[in-house]
Amino acid sequence: MRINNKLSKHEYQKLIDEKAPGSHILKNIFAAFITGGAICSVGQIVMLIFEQFGADKETIASSTSIIMIFLGAFLTGINIYDNIAKFGGAGASVPITGFSNSIVSPAMEFKKEGYVMGVGAKMFLIAGPVLVYGIFASVVAGFAYFIWKQVM
Amino acid sequence: MVDILKAFLLGGCICVIGQLLVDLTKLTPARIMVIFVVAGVVLGLFGLYQPLVEWGGAGASVPLTGFGNVLAKGVIKEIEESGLLGVFTGGIKAAAAGITAAVTFGYIIAIASKPKIKS
Amino acid sequence: MAKKIGQQTIVLDKQPIILSGAGIVGKKEGDGPLARFFDNIIDDEYAGEKTFEAAESRILRDAYIKALEKSGKSASDISIILSGDLLNQCTAASYAFRDVDTPYLGLFGACSTMSESLAIASMLIDGGSVEYAVCAASSHFCSAERQFRFPLEYGTQRTPTSQWTVTGAGAIILGKDGQGPKITCVTPGKIMDEGIMDSNNMGAAMAPAACDTIMNHLQDTGRTIDDIDMILTGDLGKFGSEMLKDLMLRNNIDLKNKHKDCGTMIYDLETQDVDCGGSGCGCSAVVFSTYILDMFMQGTIKRLLFIATGALLSPTRIQQGETIPGIAHAVLIEA
């Protein structure tokens, strides 16, 4: 006998959605803005420094990416980036430093399972989809552009 | 200074969009990252993202949408230079620095460090 | 011989006795309000081992040794060990007891493992085939995170309904004779799935199972809430507890202030940043094996319904779009 039949599954889920405590959206948005803004400002400072050396635009862009990725990886390695993300949420995960965090953290975590099947295989556990969809989207975009060029 | 302030504002705003997706939808972080990169590619294809980069500098290029924009720009450039082959080579070529840096630093730092319990 | 009453309750004839209990926890739990009841608090999340899985096995084994020591029994007196944990293939338990020369039954009941092991051991003792048994369960924040969620250093925000996996292991020595509180009744639970899909809201997924088991237990035994001093759930957490209260009220039963939840007791919810509270097999295992047994010793409670709750969550099935089944097993313990 099923005693607990006062609510249907659907009603129960509605009740949960109603009663579940929500996120502090305003606080989260503020934290994301500050954190994301700060990380991008660091990126801008790095760009300005490269500009001082008179590097060309493409060199500046690539070098800045490398430095930002290093910073994200380094802060992950010294067990700090997860705390930044706990405060900043998307402010820490959307910048490229967050992409770097998503690569370093599984690599660190799965080191115990070996350097090949652990570090090597698990490195793109979280970031893999970003590359898969990013690259695939660029191919689709490129193909569309190529066709459009032929037609026009 | 103005450049830094602009980067702060634009970068902050792009991250707020991400935060809204986190808090208001049930999307997982991995899905949100995918959405940002693909959005960057699409905006880049139509040349809509470049004005943001011109205005906000790192505020537009550091977020993942910037990575998508780099992929799209790279593909277009390669197609102009080498035709259909560019569809396959352009994206990764332009993003090579970022991807290689991520793998290299990821590997070195993973070897040198150890995960700790969250506080 | 035991006899079945009502739909799913078994009344034990030779009521098994809880001879002793021990609980070992991690640092965060050691900073919580129940700190003084724990037998040992391990500051290092690796517990001196190389991996989190090994650390979990280590604390589980240490809890078993400690409980044995307290009971005055030796390892050779034990007929069987019933234990389990959250990890795939019950990794923590099987490695904890691989060097122990005692028959072992591995259990998976997710976070309901502690009351599941007590229920089975009581019936074995009641049946006369076992004299002394060990019931134990463990969980570890770090080993659970990497299996069920994300790498530790990956930056994410926890949602407000999420719960914190307890790093801890609890062990109980149960025997046919001796001094201590007795297990008098067992109500194994049914799997209840009310369609919750959010793995960050396991309290809500388990509350219907807890409600169902409590309702059946009361109906089968003909008792009311007033006959019981405390109804102790495993790890419903703050939100799951609210839902349980709500569901019980819909069945015309007011839990009043009788309901307590190990998940909300083990941490200070205001200051320890654990959102809805603790979870994991270790949560109810350590709270029951230490704090609750102490309450029996002090005589502050005489009759307790212990219902560890489990979310039978499979990350694979969740990714395939499935919902989270819940379960709850009850054992009635009397002084």
Short mmCIF file of N, CA, C and O in Angstrom, two decimals, chain A residues 1-10 12-13 15-17 19-24 27-28 31 75-76 78-83 85-90 93 98 101-102 105-113 125-126, chain C residues 7-8 46 50-53 142 146 150-161 190-197 201 203-209 211-212 215-216 219 239 242-243 246-247 250-252 273 276 323:
data_model
loop_
_atom_site.label_atom_id
_atom_site.label_comp_id
_atom_site.label_asym_id
_atom_site.label_seq_id
_atom_site.Cartn_x
_atom_site.Cartn_y
_atom_site.Cartn_z
N MET A 1 0.85 -1.21 0.00
CA MET A 1 0.00 0.00 0.00
C MET A 1 0.88 1.24 0.00
O MET A 1 1.90 1.29 0.66
N ARG A 2 0.46 2.19 -0.75
CA ARG A 2 1.21 3.42 -0.82
C ARG A 2 0.48 4.46 0.02
O ARG A 2 -0.59 4.94 -0.33
N ILE A 3 1.07 4.76 1.17
CA ILE A 3 0.40 5.68 2.08
C ILE A 3 0.52 7.13 1.62
O ILE A 3 -0.41 7.91 1.66
N ASN A 4 1.74 7.41 1.14
CA ASN A 4 2.05 8.80 0.84
C ASN A 4 1.49 9.21 -0.52
O ASN A 4 2.22 9.52 -1.44
N ASN A 5 0.18 9.15 -0.66
CA ASN A 5 -0.37 9.45 -1.98
C ASN A 5 -1.25 10.70 -1.98
O ASN A 5 -2.15 10.84 -2.78
N LYS A 6 -0.96 11.58 -1.04
CA LYS A 6 -1.79 12.79 -0.97
C LYS A 6 -1.43 13.77 -2.08
O LYS A 6 -2.19 14.66 -2.40
N LEU A 7 -0.22 13.61 -2.64
CA LEU A 7 0.21 14.52 -3.68
C LEU A 7 0.63 13.72 -4.90
O LEU A 7 1.24 12.67 -4.77
N SER A 8 0.33 14.22 -6.08
CA SER A 8 0.84 13.55 -7.27
C SER A 8 2.28 14.03 -7.45
O SER A 8 2.71 15.00 -6.84
N LYS A 9 3.03 13.33 -8.30
CA LYS A 9 4.42 13.72 -8.57
C LYS A 9 4.49 15.17 -9.02
O LYS A 9 5.33 15.94 -8.60
N HIS A 10 3.54 15.50 -9.87
CA HIS A 10 3.54 16.85 -10.43
C HIS A 10 3.30 17.89 -9.35
O HIS A 10 3.98 18.90 -9.27
N TYR A 12 3.92 17.53 -6.21
CA TYR A 12 5.07 17.56 -5.31
C TYR A 12 6.16 18.47 -5.88
O TYR A 12 6.73 19.30 -5.18
N GLN A 13 6.41 18.32 -7.19
CA GLN A 13 7.45 19.17 -7.80
C GLN A 13 7.07 20.64 -7.77
O GLN A 13 7.91 21.51 -7.58
N LEU A 15 5.28 22.01 -5.49
CA LEU A 15 5.48 22.42 -4.10
C LEU A 15 6.96 22.71 -3.82
O LEU A 15 7.30 23.70 -3.18
N ILE A 16 7.82 21.83 -4.34
CA ILE A 16 9.26 22.00 -4.14
C ILE A 16 9.71 23.32 -4.77
O ILE A 16 10.43 24.11 -4.16
N ASP A 17 9.28 23.55 -6.01
CA ASP A 17 9.68 24.77 -6.69
C ASP A 17 9.24 26.01 -5.93
O ASP A 17 9.93 27.02 -5.88
N LYS A 19 8.62 26.20 -2.60
CA LYS A 19 9.19 26.34 -1.27
C LYS A 19 10.70 26.38 -1.20
O LYS A 19 11.25 26.84 -0.21
N ALA A 20 11.37 25.85 -2.22
CA ALA A 20 12.83 25.76 -2.16
C ALA A 20 13.44 27.16 -2.03
O ALA A 20 13.00 28.09 -2.69
N PRO A 21 14.44 27.29 -1.17
CA PRO A 21 15.08 28.58 -1.03
C PRO A 21 15.78 28.95 -2.33
O PRO A 21 16.43 28.12 -2.96
N GLY A 22 15.63 30.19 -2.78
CA GLY A 22 16.24 30.63 -4.03
C GLY A 22 17.62 31.20 -3.80
O GLY A 22 18.03 31.45 -2.67
N SER A 23 18.36 31.39 -4.90
CA SER A 23 19.67 32.02 -4.79
C SER A 23 19.49 33.50 -4.46
O SER A 23 18.46 34.09 -4.75
N HIS A 24 20.51 34.09 -3.85
CA HIS A 24 20.48 35.54 -3.62
C HIS A 24 20.90 36.20 -4.92
O HIS A 24 22.07 36.53 -5.12
N LYS A 27 22.79 39.69 -4.96
CA LYS A 27 24.15 39.56 -4.42
C LYS A 27 25.05 38.83 -5.41
O LYS A 27 26.19 39.22 -5.65
N ASN A 28 24.50 37.76 -6.01
CA ASN A 28 25.28 36.98 -6.98
C ASN A 28 25.65 37.80 -8.20
O ASN A 28 26.76 37.71 -8.72
N ALA A 31 28.38 40.22 -7.26
CA ALA A 31 29.66 39.53 -7.12
C ALA A 31 30.22 39.13 -8.48
O ALA A 31 31.43 39.25 -8.73
N LEU A 75 46.47 30.03 -10.02
CA LEU A 75 45.57 30.22 -8.86
C LEU A 75 44.81 28.93 -8.53
O LEU A 75 44.47 28.69 -7.38
N THR A 76 44.57 28.11 -9.55
CA THR A 76 43.92 26.82 -9.29
C THR A 76 44.90 25.91 -8.54
O THR A 76 44.54 25.27 -7.56
N ILE A 78 47.33 26.65 -6.59
CA ILE A 78 47.57 26.99 -5.18
C ILE A 78 46.24 27.03 -4.40
O ILE A 78 46.14 27.67 -3.35
N ASN A 79 45.23 26.35 -4.92
CA ASN A 79 43.95 26.12 -4.23
C ASN A 79 43.19 27.42 -3.91
O ASN A 79 42.55 27.52 -2.86
N ILE A 80 43.26 28.40 -4.81
CA ILE A 80 42.59 29.68 -4.54
C ILE A 80 41.43 29.92 -5.50
O ILE A 80 40.42 30.51 -5.14
N TYR A 81 41.56 29.44 -6.74
CA TYR A 81 40.55 29.81 -7.74
C TYR A 81 39.14 29.36 -7.37
O TYR A 81 38.17 30.05 -7.64
N ASP A 82 39.03 28.20 -6.70
CA ASP A 82 37.68 27.73 -6.33
C ASP A 82 37.03 28.69 -5.34
O ASP A 82 35.82 28.88 -5.35
N ASN A 83 37.86 29.33 -4.50
CA ASN A 83 37.29 30.31 -3.56
C ASN A 83 36.84 31.58 -4.27
O ASN A 83 35.82 32.18 -3.92
N ALA A 85 35.75 31.65 -7.29
CA ALA A 85 34.52 31.28 -7.99
C ALA A 85 33.34 31.13 -7.03
O ALA A 85 32.19 31.39 -7.40
N LYS A 86 33.62 30.71 -5.82
CA LYS A 86 32.55 30.56 -4.85
C LYS A 86 31.91 31.93 -4.58
O LYS A 86 30.70 32.04 -4.43
N PHE A 87 32.76 32.95 -4.57
CA PHE A 87 32.24 34.31 -4.41
C PHE A 87 31.69 34.85 -5.72
O PHE A 87 30.54 35.29 -5.79
N GLY A 88 32.47 34.75 -6.78
CA GLY A 88 32.15 35.44 -8.02
C GLY A 88 31.26 34.69 -9.00
O GLY A 88 30.77 35.29 -9.96
N GLY A 89 31.05 33.41 -8.79
CA GLY A 89 30.19 32.64 -9.69
C GLY A 89 30.62 32.76 -11.14
O GLY A 89 31.79 32.53 -11.47
N ALA A 90 29.69 33.15 -12.00
CA ALA A 90 29.99 33.27 -13.42
C ALA A 90 31.08 34.31 -13.68
O ALA A 90 31.76 34.25 -14.70
N SER A 93 33.86 32.04 -13.81
CA SER A 93 33.87 30.91 -14.74
C SER A 93 33.78 31.34 -16.20
O SER A 93 34.22 30.62 -17.09
N GLY A 98 38.68 31.04 -16.05
CA GLY A 98 37.78 29.99 -15.61
C GLY A 98 37.90 28.75 -16.50
O GLY A 98 37.83 27.62 -16.03
N ASN A 101 40.86 27.12 -15.27
CA ASN A 101 40.52 26.42 -14.02
C ASN A 101 39.83 25.08 -14.32
O ASN A 101 40.10 24.07 -13.66
N SER A 102 38.98 25.10 -15.35
CA SER A 102 38.23 23.88 -15.65
C SER A 102 39.12 22.81 -16.28
O SER A 102 38.75 21.65 -16.36
N SER A 105 41.78 21.85 -12.85
CA SER A 105 41.21 21.18 -11.68
C SER A 105 40.98 19.68 -11.88
O SER A 105 41.38 18.90 -11.01
N PRO A 106 40.42 19.22 -13.01
CA PRO A 106 40.32 17.77 -13.14
C PRO A 106 41.69 17.11 -13.32
O PRO A 106 41.90 15.98 -12.85
N ALA A 107 42.62 17.81 -13.96
CA ALA A 107 43.96 17.22 -14.14
C ALA A 107 44.60 16.98 -12.77
O ALA A 107 45.20 15.93 -12.53
N MET A 108 44.43 17.95 -11.86
CA MET A 108 44.96 17.79 -10.49
C MET A 108 44.24 16.66 -9.77
O MET A 108 44.84 15.80 -9.14
N GLU A 109 42.92 16.71 -9.87
CA GLU A 109 42.07 15.78 -9.12
C GLU A 109 42.36 14.33 -9.50
O GLU A 109 42.37 13.45 -8.65
N PHE A 110 42.57 14.09 -10.79
CA PHE A 110 42.67 12.70 -11.25
C PHE A 110 44.12 12.24 -11.43
O PHE A 110 44.37 11.20 -12.03
N LYS A 111 45.06 13.03 -10.89
CA LYS A 111 46.47 12.63 -10.95
C LYS A 111 46.68 11.27 -10.30
O LYS A 111 47.49 10.46 -10.73
N LYS A 112 45.90 11.01 -9.25
CA LYS A 112 46.04 9.74 -8.52
C LYS A 112 45.71 8.54 -9.39
O LYS A 112 46.09 7.42 -9.10
N GLU A 113 44.97 8.76 -10.47
CA GLU A 113 44.61 7.65 -11.35
C GLU A 113 45.65 7.51 -12.46
O GLU A 113 45.41 6.80 -13.44
N LEU A 125 37.78 16.96 -19.13
CA LEU A 125 36.51 16.46 -18.62
C LEU A 125 35.42 17.53 -18.65
O LEU A 125 34.28 17.28 -19.01
N ILE A 126 35.76 18.74 -18.23
CA ILE A 126 34.78 19.83 -18.18
C ILE A 126 34.93 20.77 -19.38
O ILE A 126 33.95 21.21 -19.97
N GLN C 7 1.92 -3.95 7.25
CA GLN C 7 2.41 -4.03 5.89
C GLN C 7 3.89 -4.35 5.79
O GLN C 7 4.30 -5.16 4.99
N GLN C 8 4.70 -3.67 6.59
CA GLN C 8 6.14 -3.84 6.37
C GLN C 8 6.99 -3.73 7.62
O GLN C 8 8.18 -3.45 7.52
N TYR C 46 43.31 13.83 4.00
CA TYR C 46 43.87 12.59 3.45
C TYR C 46 44.05 11.53 4.55
O TYR C 46 44.38 10.40 4.25
N LYS C 50 47.21 8.30 0.79
CA LYS C 50 47.58 8.98 -0.46
C LYS C 50 46.36 9.50 -1.21
O LYS C 50 46.44 10.46 -1.97
N THR C 51 45.21 8.84 -1.06
CA THR C 51 44.04 9.26 -1.83
C THR C 51 42.84 9.44 -0.88
O THR C 51 42.86 8.95 0.25
N PHE C 52 41.82 10.12 -1.39
CA PHE C 52 40.62 10.35 -0.57
C PHE C 52 39.88 9.05 -0.31
O PHE C 52 39.29 8.86 0.75
N GLU C 53 39.91 8.15 -1.30
CA GLU C 53 39.23 6.86 -1.13
C GLU C 53 39.90 6.06 -0.01
O GLU C 53 39.25 5.47 0.83
N CYS C 142 35.50 14.67 -0.01
CA CYS C 142 36.33 14.75 -1.22
C CYS C 142 36.11 13.58 -2.17
O CYS C 142 36.07 13.76 -3.38
N ARG C 146 34.29 14.10 -6.05
CA ARG C 146 34.91 13.72 -7.34
C ARG C 146 34.06 12.66 -8.05
O ARG C 146 34.09 12.56 -9.27
N PHE C 150 32.08 17.64 -9.01
CA PHE C 150 33.19 18.18 -9.78
C PHE C 150 34.51 17.97 -9.04
O PHE C 150 34.52 17.71 -7.85
N PRO C 151 35.63 18.16 -9.75
CA PRO C 151 36.92 18.16 -9.05
C PRO C 151 36.90 19.23 -7.95
O PRO C 151 36.23 20.26 -8.09
N LEU C 152 37.64 18.99 -6.88
CA LEU C 152 37.63 19.91 -5.73
C LEU C 152 38.01 21.33 -6.08
O LEU C 152 37.45 22.28 -5.55
N GLU C 153 39.00 21.47 -6.97
CA GLU C 153 39.50 22.82 -7.25
C GLU C 153 38.72 23.52 -8.34
O GLU C 153 39.02 24.65 -8.70
N TYR C 154 37.71 22.85 -8.90
CA TYR C 154 36.90 23.49 -9.93
C TYR C 154 35.99 24.53 -9.28
O TYR C 154 35.36 24.26 -8.25
N GLY C 155 35.95 25.71 -9.87
CA GLY C 155 35.20 26.80 -9.26
C GLY C 155 33.73 26.77 -9.61
O GLY C 155 33.36 26.99 -10.75
N THR C 156 32.88 26.49 -8.63
CA THR C 156 31.43 26.57 -8.85
C THR C 156 30.77 27.18 -7.62
O THR C 156 31.36 27.20 -6.55
N GLN C 157 29.55 27.61 -7.80
CA GLN C 157 28.76 28.07 -6.66
C GLN C 157 27.79 26.98 -6.29
O GLN C 157 27.20 26.35 -7.16
N ARG C 158 27.65 26.74 -5.00
CA ARG C 158 26.70 25.72 -4.55
C ARG C 158 25.30 26.35 -4.51
O ARG C 158 25.16 27.51 -4.20
N THR C 159 24.30 25.54 -4.85
CA THR C 159 22.95 26.09 -4.81
C THR C 159 22.42 26.02 -3.37
O THR C 159 22.89 25.21 -2.58
N PRO C 160 21.44 26.87 -3.04
CA PRO C 160 20.97 26.97 -1.65
C PRO C 160 20.37 25.68 -1.10
O PRO C 160 20.33 25.49 0.11
N THR C 161 19.90 24.77 -1.98
CA THR C 161 19.31 23.53 -1.46
C THR C 161 20.35 22.42 -1.35
O THR C 161 20.03 21.31 -0.93
N LYS C 190 10.36 1.38 1.31
CA LYS C 190 10.17 1.14 -0.12
C LYS C 190 10.85 2.27 -0.89
O LYS C 190 11.03 3.36 -0.37
N ILE C 191 11.17 1.98 -2.13
CA ILE C 191 11.75 3.04 -2.96
C ILE C 191 10.64 3.99 -3.38
O ILE C 191 9.59 3.56 -3.86
N MET C 192 10.86 5.26 -3.16
CA MET C 192 9.86 6.27 -3.51
C MET C 192 10.51 7.26 -4.46
O MET C 192 11.54 7.83 -4.13
N ASP C 193 9.91 7.47 -5.60
CA ASP C 193 10.45 8.45 -6.53
C ASP C 193 9.36 9.44 -6.90
O ASP C 193 8.41 9.10 -7.59
N GLU C 194 9.50 10.63 -6.39
CA GLU C 194 8.47 11.64 -6.66
C GLU C 194 8.89 12.60 -7.78
O GLU C 194 8.41 13.73 -7.86
N GLY C 195 9.84 12.17 -8.58
CA GLY C 195 10.15 12.92 -9.80
C GLY C 195 11.13 14.08 -9.64
O GLY C 195 11.18 14.95 -10.50
N ILE C 196 11.89 14.08 -8.54
CA ILE C 196 12.89 15.14 -8.38
C ILE C 196 14.09 14.84 -9.27
O ILE C 196 14.60 13.73 -9.31
N MET C 197 14.52 15.85 -10.03
CA MET C 197 15.63 15.65 -10.95
C MET C 197 16.89 16.39 -10.52
O MET C 197 17.97 16.16 -11.05
N ASN C 201 19.25 18.90 -4.78
CA ASN C 201 18.12 19.01 -3.86
C ASN C 201 17.70 17.62 -3.40
O ASN C 201 16.58 17.17 -3.63
N GLY C 203 17.39 16.46 -0.38
CA GLY C 203 16.45 16.45 0.74
C GLY C 203 15.03 16.27 0.24
O GLY C 203 14.25 15.47 0.76
N ALA C 204 14.71 17.00 -0.83
CA ALA C 204 13.36 16.92 -1.40
C ALA C 204 13.12 15.55 -2.03
O ALA C 204 11.99 15.04 -2.03
N ALA C 205 14.18 14.94 -2.56
CA ALA C 205 14.03 13.62 -3.19
C ALA C 205 13.80 12.54 -2.13
O ALA C 205 13.15 11.53 -2.40
N MET C 206 14.34 12.75 -0.92
CA MET C 206 14.24 11.72 0.12
C MET C 206 13.05 11.88 1.05
O MET C 206 12.62 10.91 1.68
N ALA C 207 12.53 13.10 1.16
CA ALA C 207 11.46 13.36 2.12
C ALA C 207 10.24 12.44 1.93
O ALA C 207 9.71 11.93 2.92
N PRO C 208 9.79 12.19 0.69
CA PRO C 208 8.63 11.29 0.53
C PRO C 208 8.90 9.89 1.06
O PRO C 208 8.01 9.26 1.64
N ALA C 209 10.14 9.39 0.89
CA ALA C 209 10.48 8.06 1.38
C ALA C 209 10.43 8.04 2.91
O ALA C 209 9.90 7.10 3.52
N CYS C 211 8.71 10.01 4.83
CA CYS C 211 7.30 10.14 5.20
C CYS C 211 6.61 8.78 5.11
O CYS C 211 5.91 8.36 6.04
N ASP C 212 6.85 8.09 4.01
CA ASP C 212 6.19 6.81 3.79
C ASP C 212 6.58 5.79 4.86
O ASP C 212 5.73 5.09 5.40
N MET C 215 5.03 6.76 8.26
CA MET C 215 3.59 6.49 8.23
C MET C 215 3.32 5.00 8.38
O MET C 215 2.46 4.57 9.15
N ASN C 216 4.06 4.19 7.61
CA ASN C 216 3.86 2.74 7.68
C ASN C 216 4.22 2.18 9.04
O ASN C 216 3.53 1.33 9.58
N GLN C 219 1.49 3.11 11.49
CA GLN C 219 0.27 2.35 11.22
C GLN C 219 0.43 0.87 11.61
O GLN C 219 -0.45 0.29 12.24
N PHE C 239 15.90 21.87 4.24
CA PHE C 239 14.76 21.94 3.33
C PHE C 239 14.00 20.61 3.29
O PHE C 239 12.77 20.59 3.34
N GLU C 242 11.78 20.32 6.22
CA GLU C 242 10.55 21.11 6.05
C GLU C 242 9.54 20.34 5.19
O GLU C 242 8.35 20.30 5.48
N MET C 243 10.06 19.73 4.13
CA MET C 243 9.18 18.99 3.24
C MET C 243 8.58 17.79 3.94
O MET C 243 7.41 17.46 3.75
N ASP C 246 5.81 18.96 6.11
CA ASP C 246 4.69 19.30 5.25
C ASP C 246 3.94 18.05 4.78
O ASP C 246 2.71 17.96 4.88
N LEU C 247 4.70 17.06 4.31
CA LEU C 247 4.08 15.82 3.82
C LEU C 247 3.35 15.08 4.94
O LEU C 247 2.27 14.53 4.73
N ARG C 250 0.07 16.69 5.68
CA ARG C 250 -0.94 16.33 4.68
C ARG C 250 -1.55 14.96 4.98
O ARG C 250 -2.62 14.64 4.50
N ASN C 251 -0.79 14.13 5.73
CA ASN C 251 -1.32 12.84 6.17
C ASN C 251 -1.87 12.92 7.59
O ASN C 251 -1.96 11.91 8.29
N ASN C 252 -2.14 14.14 8.01
CA ASN C 252 -2.74 14.41 9.33
C ASN C 252 -1.87 13.99 10.52
O ASN C 252 -2.38 13.60 11.56
N ASP C 273 28.52 27.50 6.54
CA ASP C 273 28.44 27.58 5.09
C ASP C 273 28.21 26.21 4.43
O ASP C 273 28.94 25.80 3.55
N CYS C 276 22.04 23.59 3.12
CA CYS C 276 20.95 22.93 3.85
C CYS C 276 21.41 21.94 4.91
O CYS C 276 20.58 21.31 5.56
N THR C 323 15.02 10.55 -12.90
CA THR C 323 14.79 11.22 -11.62
C THR C 323 15.51 10.45 -10.50
O THR C 323 16.11 9.41 -10.74
#
